[in-house]
Short mmCIF file of N, CA, C and O in Angstrom, two decimals:
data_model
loop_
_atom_site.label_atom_id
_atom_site.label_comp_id
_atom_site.label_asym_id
_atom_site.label_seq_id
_atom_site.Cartn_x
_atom_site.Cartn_y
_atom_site.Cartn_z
N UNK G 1 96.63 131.13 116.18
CA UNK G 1 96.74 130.53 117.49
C UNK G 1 97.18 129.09 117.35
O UNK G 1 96.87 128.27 116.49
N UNK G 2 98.01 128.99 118.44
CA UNK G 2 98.77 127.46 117.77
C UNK G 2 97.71 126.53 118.59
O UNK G 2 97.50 125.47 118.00
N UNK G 3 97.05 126.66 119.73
CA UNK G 3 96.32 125.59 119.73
C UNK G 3 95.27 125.08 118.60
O UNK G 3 94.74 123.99 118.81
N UNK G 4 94.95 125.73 117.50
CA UNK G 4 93.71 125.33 116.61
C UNK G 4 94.57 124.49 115.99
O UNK G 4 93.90 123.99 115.08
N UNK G 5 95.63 124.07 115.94
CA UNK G 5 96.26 123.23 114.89
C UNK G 5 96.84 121.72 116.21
O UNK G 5 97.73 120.89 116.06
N UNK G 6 95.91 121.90 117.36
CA UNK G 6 96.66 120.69 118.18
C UNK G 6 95.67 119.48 117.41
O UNK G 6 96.10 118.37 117.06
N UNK G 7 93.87 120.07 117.17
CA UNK G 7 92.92 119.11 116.75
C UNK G 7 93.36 117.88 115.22
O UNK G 7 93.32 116.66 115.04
N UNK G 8 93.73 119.02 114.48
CA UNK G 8 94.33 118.16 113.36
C UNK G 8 95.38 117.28 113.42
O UNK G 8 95.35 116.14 112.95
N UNK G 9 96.54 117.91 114.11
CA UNK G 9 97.83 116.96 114.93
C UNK G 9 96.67 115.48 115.36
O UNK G 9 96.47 114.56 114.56
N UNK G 10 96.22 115.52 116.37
CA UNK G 10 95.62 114.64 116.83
C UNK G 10 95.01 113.75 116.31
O UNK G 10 94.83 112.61 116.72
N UNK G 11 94.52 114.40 115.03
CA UNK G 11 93.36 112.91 114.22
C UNK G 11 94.55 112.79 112.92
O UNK G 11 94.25 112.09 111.95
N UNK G 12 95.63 113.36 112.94
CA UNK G 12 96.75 112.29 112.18
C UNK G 12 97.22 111.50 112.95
O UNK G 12 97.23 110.33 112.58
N UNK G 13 97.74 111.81 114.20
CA UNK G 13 98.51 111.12 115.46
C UNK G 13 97.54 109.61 115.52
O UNK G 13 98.01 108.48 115.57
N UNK G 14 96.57 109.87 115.52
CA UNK G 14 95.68 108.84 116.00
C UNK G 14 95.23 107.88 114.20
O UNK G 14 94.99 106.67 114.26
N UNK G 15 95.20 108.39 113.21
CA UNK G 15 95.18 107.39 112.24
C UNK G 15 96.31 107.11 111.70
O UNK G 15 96.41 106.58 110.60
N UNK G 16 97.29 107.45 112.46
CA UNK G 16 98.69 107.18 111.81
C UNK G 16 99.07 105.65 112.70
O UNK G 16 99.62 104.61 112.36
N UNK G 17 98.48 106.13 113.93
CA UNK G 17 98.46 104.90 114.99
C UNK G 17 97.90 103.76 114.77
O UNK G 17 98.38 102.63 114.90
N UNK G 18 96.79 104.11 114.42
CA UNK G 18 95.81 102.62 113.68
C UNK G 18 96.10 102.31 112.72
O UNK G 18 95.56 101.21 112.60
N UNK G 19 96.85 102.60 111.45
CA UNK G 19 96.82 101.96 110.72
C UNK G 19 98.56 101.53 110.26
O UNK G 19 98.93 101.02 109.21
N UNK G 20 99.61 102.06 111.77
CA UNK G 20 100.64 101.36 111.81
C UNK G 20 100.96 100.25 112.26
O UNK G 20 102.05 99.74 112.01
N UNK G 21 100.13 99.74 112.93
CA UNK G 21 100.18 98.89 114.14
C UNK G 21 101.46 97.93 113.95
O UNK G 21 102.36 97.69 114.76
N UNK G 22 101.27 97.43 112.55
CA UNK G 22 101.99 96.28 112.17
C UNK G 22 103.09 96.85 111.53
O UNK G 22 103.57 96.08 110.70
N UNK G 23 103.57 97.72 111.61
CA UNK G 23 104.62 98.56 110.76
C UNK G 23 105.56 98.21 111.68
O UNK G 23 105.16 98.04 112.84
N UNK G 24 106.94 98.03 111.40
CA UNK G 24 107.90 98.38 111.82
C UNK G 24 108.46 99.85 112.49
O UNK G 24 107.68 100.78 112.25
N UNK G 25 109.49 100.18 113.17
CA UNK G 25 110.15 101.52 114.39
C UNK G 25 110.28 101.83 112.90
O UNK G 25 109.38 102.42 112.30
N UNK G 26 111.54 101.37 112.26
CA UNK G 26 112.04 101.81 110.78
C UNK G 26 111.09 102.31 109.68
O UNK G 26 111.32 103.35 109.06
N UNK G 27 110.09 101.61 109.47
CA UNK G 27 108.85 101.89 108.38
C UNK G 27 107.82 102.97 108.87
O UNK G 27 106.96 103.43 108.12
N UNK G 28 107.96 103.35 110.21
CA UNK G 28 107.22 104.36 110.60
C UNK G 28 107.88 105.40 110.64
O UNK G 28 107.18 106.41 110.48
N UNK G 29 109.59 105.71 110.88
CA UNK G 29 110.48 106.62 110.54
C UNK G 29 110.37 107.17 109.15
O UNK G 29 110.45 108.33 108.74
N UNK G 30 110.23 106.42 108.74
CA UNK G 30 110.48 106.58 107.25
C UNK G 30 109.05 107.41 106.67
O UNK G 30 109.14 108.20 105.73
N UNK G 31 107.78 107.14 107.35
CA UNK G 31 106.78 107.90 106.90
C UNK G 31 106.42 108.78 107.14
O UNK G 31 105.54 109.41 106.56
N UNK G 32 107.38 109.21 108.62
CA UNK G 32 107.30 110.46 109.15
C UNK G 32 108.21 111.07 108.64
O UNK G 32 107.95 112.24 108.93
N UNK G 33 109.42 111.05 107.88
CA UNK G 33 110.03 111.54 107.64
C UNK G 33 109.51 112.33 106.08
O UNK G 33 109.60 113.45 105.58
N UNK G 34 108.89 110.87 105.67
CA UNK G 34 108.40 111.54 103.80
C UNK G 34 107.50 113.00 104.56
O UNK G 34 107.86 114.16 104.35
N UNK G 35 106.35 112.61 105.41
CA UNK G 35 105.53 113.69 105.78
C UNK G 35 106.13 115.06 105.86
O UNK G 35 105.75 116.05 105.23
N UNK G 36 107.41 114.99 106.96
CA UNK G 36 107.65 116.30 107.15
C UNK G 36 108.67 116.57 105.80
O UNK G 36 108.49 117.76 105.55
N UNK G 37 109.42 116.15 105.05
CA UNK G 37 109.62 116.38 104.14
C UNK G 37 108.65 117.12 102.75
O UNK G 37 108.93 118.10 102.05
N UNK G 38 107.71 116.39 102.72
CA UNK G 38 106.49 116.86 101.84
C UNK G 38 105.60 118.24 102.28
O UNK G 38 105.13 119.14 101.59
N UNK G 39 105.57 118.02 103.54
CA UNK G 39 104.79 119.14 104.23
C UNK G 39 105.91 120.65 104.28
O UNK G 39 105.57 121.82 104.06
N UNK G 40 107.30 120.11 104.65
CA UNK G 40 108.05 121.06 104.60
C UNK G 40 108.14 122.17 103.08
O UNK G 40 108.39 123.37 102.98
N UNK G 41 107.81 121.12 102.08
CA UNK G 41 107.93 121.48 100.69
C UNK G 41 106.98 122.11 100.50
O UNK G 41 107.21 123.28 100.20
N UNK G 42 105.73 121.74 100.55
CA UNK G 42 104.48 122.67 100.18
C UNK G 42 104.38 123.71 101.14
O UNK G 42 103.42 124.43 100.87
N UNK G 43 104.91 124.02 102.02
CA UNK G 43 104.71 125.24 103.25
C UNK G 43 105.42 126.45 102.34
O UNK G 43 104.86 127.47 101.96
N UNK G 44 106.98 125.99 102.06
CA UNK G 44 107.74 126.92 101.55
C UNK G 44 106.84 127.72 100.18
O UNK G 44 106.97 128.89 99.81
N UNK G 45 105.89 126.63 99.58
CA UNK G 45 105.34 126.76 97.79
C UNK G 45 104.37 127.46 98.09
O UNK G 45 103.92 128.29 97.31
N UNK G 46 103.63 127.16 99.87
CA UNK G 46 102.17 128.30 99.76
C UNK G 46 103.21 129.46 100.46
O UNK G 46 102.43 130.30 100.91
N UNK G 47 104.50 129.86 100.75
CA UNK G 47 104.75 131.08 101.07
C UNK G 47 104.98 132.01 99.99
O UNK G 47 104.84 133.23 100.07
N UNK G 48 105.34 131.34 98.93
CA UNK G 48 105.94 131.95 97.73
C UNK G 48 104.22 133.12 97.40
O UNK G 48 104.15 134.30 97.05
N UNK G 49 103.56 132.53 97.58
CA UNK G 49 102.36 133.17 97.56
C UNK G 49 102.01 134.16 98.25
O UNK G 49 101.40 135.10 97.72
N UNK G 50 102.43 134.15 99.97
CA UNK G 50 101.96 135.07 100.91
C UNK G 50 102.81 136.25 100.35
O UNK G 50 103.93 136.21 99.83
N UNK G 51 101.98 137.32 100.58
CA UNK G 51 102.82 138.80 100.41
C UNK G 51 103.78 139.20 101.29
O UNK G 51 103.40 138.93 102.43
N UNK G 52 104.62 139.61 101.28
CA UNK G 52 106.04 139.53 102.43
C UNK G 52 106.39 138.64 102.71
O UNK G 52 106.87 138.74 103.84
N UNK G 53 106.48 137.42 102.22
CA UNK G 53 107.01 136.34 102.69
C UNK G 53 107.70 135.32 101.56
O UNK G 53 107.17 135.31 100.44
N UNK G 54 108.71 134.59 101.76
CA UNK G 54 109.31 133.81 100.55
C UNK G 54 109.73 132.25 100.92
O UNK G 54 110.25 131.87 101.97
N UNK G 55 109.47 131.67 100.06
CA UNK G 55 109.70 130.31 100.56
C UNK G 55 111.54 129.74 99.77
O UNK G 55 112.21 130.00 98.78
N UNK G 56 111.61 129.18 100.54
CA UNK G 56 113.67 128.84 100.27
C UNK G 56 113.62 127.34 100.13
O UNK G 56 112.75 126.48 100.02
N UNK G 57 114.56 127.38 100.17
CA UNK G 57 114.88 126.12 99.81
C UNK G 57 115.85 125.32 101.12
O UNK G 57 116.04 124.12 101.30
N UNK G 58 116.36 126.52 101.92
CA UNK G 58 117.50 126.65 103.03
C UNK G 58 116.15 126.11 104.22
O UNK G 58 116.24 125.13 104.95
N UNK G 59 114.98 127.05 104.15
CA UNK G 59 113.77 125.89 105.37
C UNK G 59 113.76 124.81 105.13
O UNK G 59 114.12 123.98 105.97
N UNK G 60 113.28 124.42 103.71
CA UNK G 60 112.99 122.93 103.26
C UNK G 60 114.02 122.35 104.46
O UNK G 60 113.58 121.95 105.54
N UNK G 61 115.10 122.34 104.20
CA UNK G 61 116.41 121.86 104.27
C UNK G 61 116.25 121.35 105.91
O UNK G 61 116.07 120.25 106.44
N UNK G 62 116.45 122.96 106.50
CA UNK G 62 116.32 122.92 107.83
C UNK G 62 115.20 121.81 108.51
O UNK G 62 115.46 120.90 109.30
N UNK G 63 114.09 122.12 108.02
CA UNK G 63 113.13 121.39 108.53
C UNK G 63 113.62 119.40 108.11
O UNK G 63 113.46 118.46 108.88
N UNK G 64 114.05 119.36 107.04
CA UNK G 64 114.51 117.95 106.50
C UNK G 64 115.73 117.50 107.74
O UNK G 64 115.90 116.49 108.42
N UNK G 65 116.23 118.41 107.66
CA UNK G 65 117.48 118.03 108.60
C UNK G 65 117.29 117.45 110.44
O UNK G 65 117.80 116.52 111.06
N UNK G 66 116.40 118.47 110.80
CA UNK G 66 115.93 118.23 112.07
C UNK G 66 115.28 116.82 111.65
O UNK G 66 115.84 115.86 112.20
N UNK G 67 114.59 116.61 111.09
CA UNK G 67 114.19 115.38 111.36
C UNK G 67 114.47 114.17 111.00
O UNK G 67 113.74 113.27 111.41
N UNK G 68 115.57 113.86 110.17
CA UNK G 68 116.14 113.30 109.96
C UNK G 68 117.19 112.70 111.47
O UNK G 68 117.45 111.58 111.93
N UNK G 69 117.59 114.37 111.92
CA UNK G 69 117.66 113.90 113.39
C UNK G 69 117.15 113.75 114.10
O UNK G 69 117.90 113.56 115.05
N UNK G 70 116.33 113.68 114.33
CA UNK G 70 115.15 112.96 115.31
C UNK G 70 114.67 111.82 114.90
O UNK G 70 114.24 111.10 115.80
N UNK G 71 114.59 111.37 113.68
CA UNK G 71 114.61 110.04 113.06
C UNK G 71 115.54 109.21 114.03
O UNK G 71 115.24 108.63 115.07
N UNK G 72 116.80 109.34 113.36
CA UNK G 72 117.90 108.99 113.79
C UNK G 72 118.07 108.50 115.42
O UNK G 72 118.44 107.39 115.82
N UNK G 73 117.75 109.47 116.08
CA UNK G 73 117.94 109.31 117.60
C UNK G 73 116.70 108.62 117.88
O UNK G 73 117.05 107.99 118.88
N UNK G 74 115.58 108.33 117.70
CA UNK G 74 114.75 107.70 118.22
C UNK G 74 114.95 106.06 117.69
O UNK G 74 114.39 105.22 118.39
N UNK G 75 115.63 105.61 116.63
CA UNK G 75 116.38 104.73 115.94
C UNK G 75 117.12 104.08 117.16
O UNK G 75 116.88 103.09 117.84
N UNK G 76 118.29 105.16 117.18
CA UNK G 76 119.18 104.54 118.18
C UNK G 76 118.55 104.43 119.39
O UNK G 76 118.70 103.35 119.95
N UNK G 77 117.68 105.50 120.09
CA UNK G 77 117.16 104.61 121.18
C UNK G 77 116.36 103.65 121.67
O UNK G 77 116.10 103.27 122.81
N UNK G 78 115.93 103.28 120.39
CA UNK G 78 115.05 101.76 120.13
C UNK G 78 115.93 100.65 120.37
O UNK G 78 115.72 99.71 121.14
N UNK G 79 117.50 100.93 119.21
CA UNK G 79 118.29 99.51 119.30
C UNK G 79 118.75 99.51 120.42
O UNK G 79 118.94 98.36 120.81
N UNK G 80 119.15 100.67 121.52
CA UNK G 80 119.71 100.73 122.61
C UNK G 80 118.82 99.67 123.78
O UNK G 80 119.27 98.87 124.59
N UNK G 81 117.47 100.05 123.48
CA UNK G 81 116.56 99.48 124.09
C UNK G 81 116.39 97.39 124.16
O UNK G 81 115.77 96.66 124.93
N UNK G 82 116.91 97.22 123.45
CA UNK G 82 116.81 95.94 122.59
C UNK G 82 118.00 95.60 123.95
O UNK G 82 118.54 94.50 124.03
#
């Protein structure tokens, strides 16, 4: 059930918040990006495990890519903002 995973979202959302404060738009891109990068990586490594299921290298990717664009665009609509 995807709501059991909103609680954990939330108490990263919220110590990611406190302890960015002073971070830069850029330096917080950048840590969200290592995250879903890292997280993307170990998802694929615990599938290799699940039975019927295989982890690629083509998700990694996918998942890297999206957010990289979404990096990106929230970037530009910061400087836009300026």
């Amino acid at each position: 059930r995807e709501e059991l995973h909103d609680g954990p979202r939330l108490v990263v959302v919220r110590a990611l918040r406190a302890h960015t404060a002073h971070l830069t738009l850029q330096s917080i891109l950048q840590i969200a990006f290592l995250i879903v990068l890292l997280y993307a990586i170990s998802d694929e490594f615990h599938q290799t495990m699940v039975f019927g299921r295989e982890g690629t290298f083509r998700d990694v990717s996918i998942d890297t890519i999206g957010s990289a664009l979404v990096c990106l665009w929230l970037s530009q609509k910061e400087n836009k903002g300026r």
